[in-house]
């Protein structure tokens, strides 16, 4: 039968036309199925230019956070004219080591660091209005952008979203060793056309309404090995002492504080001051001198020669106690104000 061949069916001997009815029903169902898919893909935003961050060098001893930035471009299209499109982005963590201390900070893991004591470098990222990109939780505001014009009547718009990244200062870091950190992250974005609310800090407007558009970006940072003296002017003050007290060996105590990148080895040395003689440092007042000694620790008899240490987490420091003791004098010193200057040298 000619009509059966037209539909691609095998020739049948039956005179009934039920085969043709079945064929028409099949085509009708297929057409209906295609029609239900069309609206879901009508308005879309896709990434046409992913974010590329330049490498960053970080020196925690400078006291200023290191920053970097990038731009990601979305192409938003619609067969129906639109005025505005809102794109809201958030971070998708793929590893527990990427999770920061709050909903707006994230970590970079240093390669080859131990699982028991990992090196984690903390950072945060904000949009052009200084609003942080969060974790995407419904209770957490996140960064984004709205682009368009009233009565713009667009079918296509390029949306350039700024990403400003700052590595947190040392007091918000912990176990950061020197060396290279290189990690890849996922940035997810939801979008909405002609939303009645152009702000991404209202999650009900855009977050979760459509499947997120996910892109990846990589951060590379080099943390410089460093140490610094937290208190560059350490005062050992023996106070007011009488002639008898001076001959008995008065004492004074202080601390020398050292901050370093985590587990950086360092050495702290002291010179002999300005008036060293006969194995003693000496304080001077006019032409008169009072000899003294410096000891490592309080109440010890270990002379300070060279003290070694290893950097604590960068949000803290090592404190090295130092004690000064006046040497017993055979003759009472003359009255006056005595002082000396000792230079501290930190090497790492």
PDB file of N, CA and C in Angstrom, residues 88-147:
ATOM      1  N   UNK A  88      23.553  36.864  39.534  1.00  0.00           N
ATOM      2  CA  UNK A  88      24.056  36.764  40.906  1.00  0.00           C
ATOM      3  C   UNK A  88      24.955  35.535  41.019  1.00  0.00           C
ATOM      4  N   UNK A  89      26.141  35.739  41.554  1.00  0.00           N
ATOM      5  CA  UNK A  89      27.125  34.652  41.603  1.00  0.00           C
ATOM      6  C   UNK A  89      27.479  34.298  43.043  1.00  0.00           C
ATOM      7  N   UNK A  90      27.965  33.091  43.217  1.00  0.00           N
ATOM      8  CA  UNK A  90      28.428  32.628  44.521  1.00  0.00           C
ATOM      9  C   UNK A  90      29.465  31.535  44.310  1.00  0.00           C
ATOM     10  N   UNK A  91      30.200  31.239  45.364  1.00  0.00           N
ATOM     11  CA  UNK A  91      31.258  30.241  45.290  1.00  0.00           C
ATOM     12  C   UNK A  91      30.705  28.852  45.594  1.00  0.00           C
ATOM     13  N   UNK A  92      31.132  27.877  44.820  1.00  0.00           N
ATOM     14  CA  UNK A  92      30.842  26.469  45.094  1.00  0.00           C
ATOM     15  C   UNK A  92      32.131  25.799  45.538  1.00  0.00           C
ATOM     16  N   UNK A  93      32.231  25.451  46.811  1.00  0.00           N
ATOM     17  CA  UNK A  93      33.428  24.770  47.305  1.00  0.00           C
ATOM     18  C   UNK A  93      33.369  23.304  46.914  1.00  0.00           C
ATOM     19  N   UNK A  94      34.497  22.793  46.456  1.00  0.00           N
ATOM     20  CA  UNK A  94      34.574  21.402  46.006  1.00  0.00           C
ATOM     21  C   UNK A  94      35.410  20.540  46.939  1.00  0.00           C
ATOM     22  N   UNK A  95      35.977  21.151  47.968  1.00  0.00           N
ATOM     23  CA  UNK A  95      36.822  20.419  48.894  1.00  0.00           C
ATOM     24  C   UNK A  95      36.701  21.084  50.257  1.00  0.00           C
ATOM     25  N   UNK A  96      36.761  20.295  51.313  1.00  0.00           N
ATOM     26  CA  UNK A  96      36.593  20.862  52.655  1.00  0.00           C
ATOM     27  C   UNK A  96      37.697  21.867  52.990  1.00  0.00           C
ATOM     28  N   UNK A  97      38.871  21.695  52.354  1.00  0.00           N
ATOM     29  CA  UNK A  97      39.957  22.635  52.607  1.00  0.00           C
ATOM     30  C   UNK A  97      39.714  23.994  51.963  1.00  0.00           C
ATOM     31  N   UNK A  98      38.734  24.095  51.050  1.00  0.00           N
ATOM     32  CA  UNK A  98      38.408  25.389  50.439  1.00  0.00           C
ATOM     33  C   UNK A  98      37.478  26.220  51.312  1.00  0.00           C
ATOM     34  N   UNK A  99      36.860  25.606  52.299  1.00  0.00           N
ATOM     35  CA  UNK A  99      35.880  26.289  53.147  1.00  0.00           C
ATOM     36  C   UNK A  99      36.596  27.173  54.154  1.00  0.00           C
ATOM     37  N   UNK A 100      36.211  28.450  54.201  1.00  0.00           N
ATOM     38  CA  UNK A 100      36.837  29.389  55.116  1.00  0.00           C
ATOM     39  C   UNK A 100      36.201  29.372  56.493  1.00  0.00           C
ATOM     40  N   UNK A 101      36.545  30.390  57.282  1.00  0.00           N
ATOM     41  CA  UNK A 101      36.052  30.462  58.657  1.00  0.00           C
ATOM     42  C   UNK A 101      34.642  31.029  58.748  1.00  0.00           C
ATOM     43  N   UNK A 102      34.127  31.616  57.634  1.00  0.00           N
ATOM     44  CA  UNK A 102      32.762  32.119  57.621  1.00  0.00           C
ATOM     45  C   UNK A 102      32.212  31.968  56.210  1.00  0.00           C
ATOM     46  N   UNK A 103      30.999  32.485  55.973  1.00  0.00           N
ATOM     47  CA  UNK A 103      30.340  32.296  54.684  1.00  0.00           C
ATOM     48  C   UNK A 103      30.905  33.170  53.572  1.00  0.00           C
ATOM     49  N   UNK A 104      31.873  34.009  53.889  1.00  0.00           N
ATOM     50  CA  UNK A 104      32.413  34.926  52.883  1.00  0.00           C
ATOM     51  C   UNK A 104      33.922  34.782  52.683  1.00  0.00           C
ATOM     52  N   UNK A 105      34.559  33.830  53.334  1.00  0.00           N
ATOM     53  CA  UNK A 105      35.995  33.625  53.151  1.00  0.00           C
ATOM     54  C   UNK A 105      36.251  32.194  52.703  1.00  0.00           C
ATOM     55  N   UNK A 106      37.358  32.030  51.970  1.00  0.00           N
ATOM     56  CA  UNK A 106      37.690  30.741  51.385  1.00  0.00           C
ATOM     57  C   UNK A 106      39.191  30.489  51.542  1.00  0.00           C
ATOM     58  N   UNK A 107      39.586  29.238  51.341  1.00  0.00           N
ATOM     59  CA  UNK A 107      40.971  28.851  51.566  1.00  0.00           C
ATOM     60  C   UNK A 107      41.628  28.308  50.302  1.00  0.00           C
ATOM     61  N   UNK A 108      42.932  28.551  50.209  1.00  0.00           N
ATOM     62  CA  UNK A 108      43.778  27.852  49.256  1.00  0.00           C
ATOM     63  C   UNK A 108      44.642  26.879  50.027  1.00  0.00           C
ATOM     64  N   UNK A 109      44.730  25.662  49.535  1.00  0.00           N
ATOM     65  CA  UNK A 109      45.559  24.637  50.165  1.00  0.00           C
ATOM     66  C   UNK A 109      46.894  24.559  49.444  1.00  0.00           C
ATOM     67  N   UNK A 110      47.966  24.625  50.219  1.00  0.00           N
ATOM     68  CA  UNK A 110      49.296  24.479  49.619  1.00  0.00           C
ATOM     69  C   UNK A 110      49.557  23.019  49.269  1.00  0.00           C
ATOM     70  N   UNK A 111      50.033  22.791  48.052  1.00  0.00           N
ATOM     71  CA  UNK A 111      50.308  21.434  47.620  1.00  0.00           C
ATOM     72  C   UNK A 111      51.361  20.801  48.523  1.00  0.00           C
ATOM     73  N   UNK A 112      51.178  19.523  48.758  1.00  0.00           N
ATOM     74  CA  UNK A 112      52.112  18.695  49.526  1.00  0.00           C
ATOM     75  C   UNK A 112      52.143  19.023  51.015  1.00  0.00           C
ATOM     76  N   UNK A 113      51.234  19.865  51.494  1.00  0.00           N
ATOM     77  CA  UNK A 113      51.175  20.080  52.941  1.00  0.00           C
ATOM     78  C   UNK A 113      50.436  18.906  53.578  1.00  0.00           C
ATOM     79  N   UNK A 114      50.767  18.625  54.816  1.00  0.00           N
ATOM     80  CA  UNK A 114      50.232  17.429  55.473  1.00  0.00           C
ATOM     81  C   UNK A 114      48.758  17.604  55.803  1.00  0.00           C
ATOM     82  N   UNK A 115      48.045  16.502  55.776  1.00  0.00           N
ATOM     83  CA  UNK A 115      46.618  16.542  56.113  1.00  0.00           C
ATOM     84  C   UNK A 115      46.420  16.881  57.590  1.00  0.00           C
ATOM     85  N   UNK A 116      47.377  16.499  58.431  1.00  0.00           N
ATOM     86  CA  UNK A 116      47.250  16.764  59.863  1.00  0.00           C
ATOM     87  C   UNK A 116      47.491  18.231  60.196  1.00  0.00           C
ATOM     88  N   UNK A 117      48.314  18.907  59.396  1.00  0.00           N
ATOM     89  CA  UNK A 117      48.627  20.307  59.650  1.00  0.00           C
ATOM     90  C   UNK A 117      48.736  21.038  58.313  1.00  0.00           C
ATOM     91  N   UNK A 118      47.601  21.237  57.631  1.00  0.00           N
ATOM     92  CA  UNK A 118      47.645  21.815  56.281  1.00  0.00           C
ATOM     93  C   UNK A 118      47.987  23.306  56.280  1.00  0.00           C
ATOM     94  N   UNK A 119      48.639  23.751  55.197  1.00  0.00           N
ATOM     95  CA  UNK A 119      48.883  25.176  54.994  1.00  0.00           C
ATOM     96  C   UNK A 119      47.694  25.756  54.240  1.00  0.00           C
ATOM     97  N   UNK A 120      46.973  26.670  54.869  1.00  0.00           N
ATOM     98  CA  UNK A 120      45.758  27.227  54.293  1.00  0.00           C
ATOM     99  C   UNK A 120      45.877  28.738  54.205  1.00  0.00           C
ATOM    100  N   UNK A 121      45.661  29.267  53.001  1.00  0.00           N
ATOM    101  CA  UNK A 121      45.751  30.699  52.734  1.00  0.00           C
ATOM    102  C   UNK A 121      44.345  31.244  52.526  1.00  0.00           C
ATOM    103  N   UNK A 122      43.918  32.190  53.361  1.00  0.00           N
ATOM    104  CA  UNK A 122      42.538  32.680  53.345  1.00  0.00           C
ATOM    105  C   UNK A 122      42.382  33.909  52.458  1.00  0.00           C
ATOM    106  N   UNK A 123      41.233  33.988  51.758  1.00  0.00           N
ATOM    107  CA  UNK A 123      40.927  35.128  50.897  1.00  0.00           C
ATOM    108  C   UNK A 123      39.421  35.340  50.850  1.00  0.00           C
ATOM    109  N   UNK A 124      39.018  36.481  50.327  1.00  0.00           N
ATOM    110  CA  UNK A 124      37.609  36.774  50.099  1.00  0.00           C
ATOM    111  C   UNK A 124      37.475  37.529  48.787  1.00  0.00           C
ATOM    112  N   UNK A 125      36.266  37.532  48.238  1.00  0.00           N
ATOM    113  CA  UNK A 125      36.046  38.118  46.919  1.00  0.00           C
ATOM    114  C   UNK A 125      34.777  38.960  46.955  1.00  0.00           C
ATOM    115  N   UNK A 126      34.830  40.137  46.308  1.00  0.00           N
ATOM    116  CA  UNK A 126      33.704  41.070  46.323  1.00  0.00           C
ATOM    117  C   UNK A 126      33.397  41.552  44.914  1.00  0.00           C
ATOM    118  N   UNK A 127      32.210  42.175  44.768  1.00  0.00           N
ATOM    119  CA  UNK A 127      31.826  42.730  43.471  1.00  0.00           C
ATOM    120  C   UNK A 127      32.206  44.211  43.409  1.00  0.00           C
ATOM    121  N   UNK A 128      31.745  44.892  42.362  1.00  0.00           N
ATOM    122  CA  UNK A 128      32.106  46.299  42.147  1.00  0.00           C
ATOM    123  C   UNK A 128      31.554  47.205  43.246  1.00  0.00           C
ATOM    124  N   UNK A 129      30.534  46.760  43.971  1.00  0.00           N
ATOM    125  CA  UNK A 129      29.949  47.544  45.060  1.00  0.00           C
ATOM    126  C   UNK A 129      30.436  47.079  46.427  1.00  0.00           C
ATOM    127  N   UNK A 130      31.525  46.332  46.423  1.00  0.00           N
ATOM    128  CA  UNK A 130      32.149  45.834  47.652  1.00  0.00           C
ATOM    129  C   UNK A 130      31.257  44.851  48.406  1.00  0.00           C
ATOM    130  N   UNK A 131      30.333  44.230  47.712  1.00  0.00           N
ATOM    131  CA  UNK A 131      29.500  43.207  48.336  1.00  0.00           C
ATOM    132  C   UNK A 131      30.176  41.848  48.127  1.00  0.00           C
ATOM    133  N   UNK A 132      30.358  41.075  49.191  1.00  0.00           N
ATOM    134  CA  UNK A 132      31.091  39.811  49.047  1.00  0.00           C
ATOM    135  C   UNK A 132      30.280  38.742  48.318  1.00  0.00           C
ATOM    136  N   UNK A 133      30.980  37.952  47.542  1.00  0.00           N
ATOM    137  CA  UNK A 133      30.387  36.748  46.976  1.00  0.00           C
ATOM    138  C   UNK A 133      30.446  35.675  48.062  1.00  0.00           C
ATOM    139  N   UNK A 134      29.270  35.155  48.423  1.00  0.00           N
ATOM    140  CA  UNK A 134      29.201  34.209  49.522  1.00  0.00           C
ATOM    141  C   UNK A 134      29.205  32.776  49.061  1.00  0.00           C
ATOM    142  N   UNK A 135      28.692  31.919  49.921  1.00  0.00           N
ATOM    143  CA  UNK A 135      28.676  30.488  49.653  1.00  0.00           C
ATOM    144  C   UNK A 135      27.409  30.035  48.940  1.00  0.00           C
ATOM    145  N   UNK A 136      26.468  30.951  48.710  1.00  0.00           N
ATOM    146  CA  UNK A 136      25.250  30.594  48.000  1.00  0.00           C
ATOM    147  C   UNK A 136      24.133  30.083  48.878  1.00  0.00           C
ATOM    148  N   UNK A 137      24.338  30.088  50.207  1.00  0.00           N
ATOM    149  CA  UNK A 137      23.260  29.687  51.101  1.00  0.00           C
ATOM    150  C   UNK A 137      22.128  30.718  51.010  1.00  0.00           C
ATOM    151  N   UNK A 138      20.913  30.271  51.199  1.00  0.00           N
ATOM    152  CA  UNK A 138      19.768  31.172  51.020  1.00  0.00           C
ATOM    153  C   UNK A 138      19.752  32.303  52.037  1.00  0.00           C
ATOM    154  N   UNK A 139      20.450  32.141  53.146  1.00  0.00           N
ATOM    155  CA  UNK A 139      20.467  33.192  54.161  1.00  0.00           C
ATOM    156  C   UNK A 139      21.675  34.107  54.027  1.00  0.00           C
ATOM    157  N   UNK A 140      22.466  33.898  52.982  1.00  0.00           N
ATOM    158  CA  UNK A 140      23.709  34.645  52.834  1.00  0.00           C
ATOM    159  C   UNK A 140      23.632  35.542  51.612  1.00  0.00           C
ATOM    160  N   UNK A 141      23.862  36.842  51.817  1.00  0.00           N
ATOM    161  CA  UNK A 141      23.907  37.763  50.688  1.00  0.00           C
ATOM    162  C   UNK A 141      25.096  37.432  49.801  1.00  0.00           C
ATOM    163  N   UNK A 142      24.964  37.696  48.517  1.00  0.00           N
ATOM    164  CA  UNK A 142      26.054  37.403  47.603  1.00  0.00           C
ATOM    165  C   UNK A 142      26.163  38.496  46.556  1.00  0.00           C
ATOM    166  N   UNK A 143      27.325  38.568  45.910  1.00  0.00           N
ATOM    167  CA  UNK A 143      27.579  39.627  44.946  1.00  0.00           C
ATOM    168  C   UNK A 143      26.947  39.347  43.596  1.00  0.00           C
ATOM    169  N   UNK A 144      26.900  40.371  42.755  1.00  0.00           N
ATOM    170  CA  UNK A 144      26.334  40.208  41.428  1.00  0.00           C
ATOM    171  C   UNK A 144      26.200  41.532  40.720  1.00  0.00           C
ATOM    172  N   UNK A 145      25.408  41.544  39.663  1.00  0.00           N
ATOM    173  CA  UNK A 145      25.289  42.746  38.856  1.00  0.00           C
ATOM    174  C   UNK A 145      23.963  42.723  38.101  1.00  0.00           C
ATOM    175  N   UNK A 146      23.407  43.897  37.868  1.00  0.00           N
ATOM    176  CA  UNK A 146      22.232  44.067  37.021  1.00  0.00           C
ATOM    177  C   UNK A 146      22.613  44.986  35.860  1.00  0.00           C
ATOM    178  N   UNK A 147      22.313  44.555  34.651  1.00  0.00           N
ATOM    179  CA  UNK A 147      22.677  45.316  33.463  1.00  0.00           C
ATOM    180  C   UNK A 147      21.437  45.521  32.613  1.00  0.00           C
TER     181      UNK A 147
END
